[in-house]
């Protein structure tokens, strides 16, 4: 069985948690508290020298980091990874978009607002994240106005990766009222069999 080292409040960790539920993959969850310094211990750094979560330990003791690489590894061969070369590349297109054009804005703004309580020292940085976040949301909304899911009519890893921080974007100050196609897509994902929200289930 795999072990996921994660903090469920982190969208990058929640992605893996959601995927495992949707695909019925057995896992153990090892809760890591970032604020308490759990990622800086010698023991954890030996597993991931980057000192970051998510980290997955495979049944044979090997480790894997980077949320979207983990998603790809765990979902290989499933219906969430299209066999068609173009659609497969489309999944990658959205995964790279998520890490470069979406997460650095929306996740960071959310962290400053929700988890740091908007300290004065980070207010300007918070504001600077709004433009990029809205740009990313518009790109998603435009796509989702044309197709049910991000790569087309097929639900894929791309949707899981982008759902993670998008469904809590309001916690980063991004009002989703102007993005009706995103709101429709969020509801559709929440209705899927085995869907779980951002709280650990016992
Ligand atoms: N690109 C990485 C980002 C990993 C990352 O930055 N994780 C954050 C939580 S969302 C973390 O561990 N932060 C702790 C730190 O940087 O000290 C991924 O997608 O997994």
CSV table of C-alpha atoms and ligand atoms in Angstrom, one decimal:
chain,number,residue,atom,x,y,z
A,1,UNK,CA,0.0,0.0,0.0
A,2,UNK,CA,1.2,3.6,-0.6
A,3,UNK,CA,1.7,6.2,2.1
A,4,UNK,CA,0.8,9.8,1.4
A,5,UNK,CA,2.6,12.3,3.5
A,6,UNK,CA,0.4,15.4,3.3
A,7,UNK,CA,-1.4,18.3,4.8
A,8,UNK,CA,-5.1,18.1,3.7
A,9,UNK,CA,-5.4,22.0,3.7
A,10,UNK,CA,-2.9,22.1,0.9
A,11,UNK,CA,-4.5,21.7,-2.5
A,12,UNK,CA,-1.4,20.0,-3.8
A,13,UNK,CA,-1.9,17.3,-1.2
A,14,UNK,CA,-5.7,17.2,-1.5
A,15,UNK,CA,-5.4,16.4,-5.3
A,16,UNK,CA,-3.7,13.1,-4.4
A,17,UNK,CA,-6.3,12.3,-1.7
A,18,UNK,CA,-9.2,13.0,-4.1
A,19,UNK,CA,-7.6,10.9,-6.9
A,20,UNK,CA,-7.2,7.9,-4.6
A,21,UNK,CA,-10.8,8.1,-3.6
A,22,UNK,CA,-12.1,8.5,-7.1
A,23,UNK,CA,-10.0,5.6,-8.3
A,24,UNK,CA,-10.5,3.5,-5.2
A,25,UNK,CA,-6.7,3.3,-4.5
A,26,UNK,CA,-5.8,2.1,-1.0
A,27,UNK,CA,-3.5,4.4,0.9
A,28,UNK,CA,-2.4,5.4,4.3
A,29,UNK,CA,-2.4,9.1,5.1
A,30,UNK,CA,0.5,10.4,7.2
A,31,UNK,CA,-0.6,13.9,8.4
A,32,UNK,CA,2.2,16.4,8.3
A,33,UNK,CA,1.8,19.8,10.0
A,34,UNK,CA,3.8,22.3,8.0
A,35,UNK,CA,3.4,25.1,10.6
A,36,UNK,CA,4.8,22.8,13.3
A,37,UNK,CA,8.0,22.1,11.3
A,38,UNK,CA,7.2,18.5,10.4
A,39,UNK,CA,8.8,18.9,7.0
A,40,UNK,CA,12.1,20.1,8.4
A,41,UNK,CA,13.0,17.1,10.5
A,42,UNK,CA,16.0,15.0,9.5
A,43,UNK,CA,13.8,12.0,9.1
A,44,UNK,CA,11.4,13.8,6.6
A,45,UNK,CA,14.3,15.5,4.8
A,46,UNK,CA,15.8,12.1,4.2
A,47,UNK,CA,12.6,11.1,2.4
A,48,UNK,CA,12.2,14.4,0.5
A,49,UNK,CA,15.2,16.8,0.5
A,50,UNK,CA,12.9,19.5,-0.8
A,51,UNK,CA,11.1,19.5,2.6
A,52,UNK,CA,7.7,19.7,0.9
A,53,UNK,CA,4.5,17.8,0.7
A,54,UNK,CA,2.9,15.9,-1.0
A,55,UNK,CA,5.3,13.0,-0.8
A,56,UNK,CA,4.3,9.5,-1.7
A,57,UNK,CA,6.1,6.4,-0.4
A,58,UNK,CA,5.4,3.4,-2.7
A,59,UNK,CA,4.9,-0.1,-1.4
A,60,UNK,CA,8.5,-1.0,-2.3
A,61,UNK,CA,9.9,1.9,-0.4
A,62,UNK,CA,10.6,4.3,-3.3
A,63,UNK,CA,9.5,7.9,-3.0
A,64,UNK,CA,7.8,10.3,-5.4
A,65,UNK,CA,7.3,14.1,-5.1
A,66,UNK,CA,5.5,16.8,-7.2
A,67,UNK,CA,1.8,16.5,-7.0
A,68,UNK,CA,1.1,16.3,-10.7
A,69,UNK,CA,3.8,13.6,-11.2
A,70,UNK,CA,2.2,11.6,-8.4
A,71,UNK,CA,-1.2,12.0,-10.0
A,72,UNK,CA,0.2,10.7,-13.3
A,73,UNK,CA,1.9,7.7,-11.6
A,74,UNK,CA,-1.2,6.7,-9.6
A,75,UNK,CA,-3.7,7.1,-12.5
A,76,UNK,CA,-1.6,5.4,-15.2
A,77,UNK,CA,-3.8,3.0,-17.1
A,78,UNK,CA,-7.1,4.4,-15.7
A,79,UNK,CA,-9.8,6.3,-17.6
A,80,UNK,CA,-8.4,9.6,-16.2
A,81,UNK,CA,-5.4,9.3,-18.5
A,82,UNK,CA,-6.4,9.3,-22.2
A,83,UNK,CA,-4.6,6.9,-24.5
A,84,UNK,CA,-4.9,9.2,-27.4
A,85,UNK,CA,-1.6,11.1,-27.9
A,86,UNK,CA,-3.2,14.5,-28.4
A,87,UNK,CA,-5.6,14.3,-25.5
A,88,UNK,CA,-2.8,12.9,-23.3
A,89,UNK,CA,-0.7,16.0,-24.2
A,90,UNK,CA,-3.7,18.1,-23.4
A,91,UNK,CA,-3.7,16.7,-19.9
A,92,UNK,CA,0.0,17.7,-19.6
A,93,UNK,CA,-0.9,21.2,-21.0
A,94,UNK,CA,-3.3,21.8,-18.1
A,95,UNK,CA,-1.0,20.3,-15.5
A,96,UNK,CA,1.8,22.6,-16.5
A,97,UNK,CA,-0.7,25.5,-16.6
A,98,UNK,CA,-1.8,24.6,-13.1
A,99,UNK,CA,1.7,24.7,-11.7
A,100,UNK,CA,3.0,27.8,-13.5
A,101,UNK,CA,-0.1,30.0,-14.2
A,102,UNK,CA,-2.7,29.1,-11.6
A,103,UNK,CA,-1.2,27.7,-8.3
A,104,UNK,CA,1.4,30.4,-7.8
A,105,UNK,CA,-1.3,33.0,-7.8
A,106,UNK,CA,-4.4,31.3,-6.3
A,107,UNK,CA,-2.7,29.1,-3.7
A,108,UNK,CA,-0.4,31.8,-2.5
A,109,UNK,CA,-3.2,34.3,-2.1
A,110,UNK,CA,-5.2,31.7,-0.3
A,111,UNK,CA,-2.3,30.9,2.0
A,112,UNK,CA,-1.8,34.6,2.9
A,113,UNK,CA,-5.5,35.3,3.5
A,114,UNK,CA,-6.8,32.1,5.0
A,115,UNK,CA,-3.8,30.7,6.8
A,116,UNK,CA,-1.8,33.7,7.7
A,117,UNK,CA,-4.8,36.0,8.3
A,118,UNK,CA,-3.5,38.6,5.9
A,119,UNK,CA,-0.5,40.1,7.7
A,120,UNK,CA,0.3,43.7,6.8
A,121,UNK,CA,3.7,42.6,5.6
A,122,UNK,CA,2.2,40.4,2.9
A,123,UNK,CA,-0.7,42.6,1.8
A,124,UNK,CA,1.0,43.9,-1.3
A,125,UNK,CA,2.0,40.4,-2.3
A,126,UNK,CA,-1.6,39.3,-1.8
A,127,UNK,CA,-2.8,42.1,-4.1
A,128,UNK,CA,-0.1,41.3,-6.7
A,129,UNK,CA,-1.5,37.8,-7.0
A,130,UNK,CA,-5.1,38.8,-7.9
A,131,UNK,CA,-4.4,39.7,-11.6
A,132,UNK,CA,-2.7,36.4,-12.4
A,133,UNK,CA,-5.3,34.4,-10.6
A,134,UNK,CA,-8.1,36.0,-12.5
A,135,UNK,CA,-6.3,35.5,-15.7
A,136,UNK,CA,-6.0,31.8,-15.0
A,137,UNK,CA,-9.7,31.6,-14.0
A,138,UNK,CA,-10.7,33.3,-17.2
A,139,UNK,CA,-8.7,30.8,-19.3
A,140,UNK,CA,-10.5,27.9,-17.5
A,141,UNK,CA,-13.9,29.5,-17.7
A,142,UNK,CA,-13.5,30.1,-21.4
A,143,UNK,CA,-12.6,26.5,-22.0
A,144,UNK,CA,-15.3,25.2,-19.7
A,145,UNK,CA,-17.9,27.3,-21.5
A,146,UNK,CA,-17.1,25.2,-24.6
A,147,UNK,CA,-16.6,21.7,-23.2
A,148,UNK,CA,-17.7,19.8,-20.1
A,149,UNK,CA,-14.2,19.3,-18.8
A,150,UNK,CA,-10.8,20.8,-19.4
A,151,UNK,CA,-9.5,18.5,-22.2
A,152,UNK,CA,-12.9,18.1,-23.8
A,153,UNK,CA,-15.9,15.9,-22.9
A,154,UNK,CA,-13.7,13.5,-20.9
A,155,UNK,CA,-13.1,13.9,-17.2
A,156,UNK,CA,-9.3,13.6,-16.7
A,157,UNK,CA,-6.4,14.2,-14.3
A,158,UNK,CA,-6.4,17.8,-15.6
A,159,UNK,CA,-9.7,18.4,-13.9
A,160,UNK,CA,-8.5,16.9,-10.6
A,161,UNK,CA,-5.3,19.0,-10.6
A,162,UNK,CA,-7.1,22.2,-11.3
A,163,UNK,CA,-10.2,21.5,-9.1
A,164,UNK,CA,-8.0,21.4,-6.0
A,165,UNK,CA,-7.2,25.1,-5.7
A,166,UNK,CA,-10.0,26.4,-7.9
A,167,UNK,CA,-12.9,25.2,-5.7
A,168,UNK,CA,-11.4,27.1,-2.7
A,169,UNK,CA,-10.2,30.1,-4.8
A,170,UNK,CA,-12.7,32.3,-2.8
A,171,UNK,CA,-10.5,31.7,0.3
A,172,UNK,CA,-7.8,33.6,-1.7
A,173,UNK,CA,-10.1,36.5,-2.5
A,174,UNK,CA,-11.2,35.3,-5.9
A,175,UNK,CA,-14.9,35.6,-6.3
A,176,UNK,CA,-16.2,33.0,-8.7
A,177,UNK,CA,-19.4,34.8,-9.4
A,178,UNK,CA,-18.1,35.9,-12.8
A,179,UNK,CA,-17.1,32.4,-13.8
A,180,UNK,CA,-20.3,30.5,-14.3
A,181,UNK,CA,-18.8,27.7,-16.3
A,182,UNK,CA,-16.3,27.0,-13.5
A,183,UNK,CA,-19.1,26.9,-10.9
A,184,UNK,CA,-21.0,24.4,-13.1
A,185,UNK,CA,-17.8,22.3,-13.4
A,186,UNK,CA,-17.2,22.4,-9.6
A,187,UNK,CA,-20.7,21.1,-9.0
A,188,UNK,CA,-20.3,18.4,-11.5
A,189,UNK,CA,-17.1,17.1,-9.9
A,190,UNK,CA,-18.7,17.3,-6.4
A,191,UNK,CA,-21.5,14.9,-7.6
A,192,UNK,CA,-19.1,12.2,-8.9
A,193,UNK,CA,-19.2,8.8,-7.2
A,194,UNK,CA,-16.6,8.6,-4.3
A,195,UNK,CA,-16.0,12.3,-4.3
A,196,UNK,CA,-14.5,13.6,-1.1
A,197,UNK,CA,-14.0,17.2,0.0
A,198,UNK,CA,-10.9,18.7,1.6
A,199,UNK,CA,-11.4,17.1,5.0
A,200,UNK,CA,-9.8,13.8,6.0
A,201,UNK,CA,-12.4,11.0,6.4
A,202,UNK,CA,-11.8,8.4,9.1
B,1,LIG,N1,5.2,21.8,-7.0
B,1,LIG,C1,5.0,21.1,-5.8
B,1,LIG,C2,4.7,22.1,-4.7
B,1,LIG,C3,4.9,21.5,-3.3
B,1,LIG,C4,4.7,22.5,-2.2
B,1,LIG,O1,5.2,23.7,-2.4
B,1,LIG,N2,4.1,22.1,-1.2
B,1,LIG,C5,3.8,23.0,-0.1
B,1,LIG,C6,2.4,22.8,0.5
B,1,LIG,S1,1.3,23.2,-0.8
B,1,LIG,C7,4.9,22.8,1.0
B,1,LIG,O2,5.2,21.7,1.3
B,1,LIG,N3,5.3,23.9,1.6
B,1,LIG,C8,6.2,23.8,2.7
B,1,LIG,C9,7.5,24.6,2.5
B,1,LIG,O3,7.7,25.1,1.4
B,1,LIG,O4,8.2,24.7,3.5
B,1,LIG,C10,3.9,20.1,-5.9
B,1,LIG,O5,3.0,20.3,-6.8
B,1,LIG,O6,3.8,19.1,-5.2
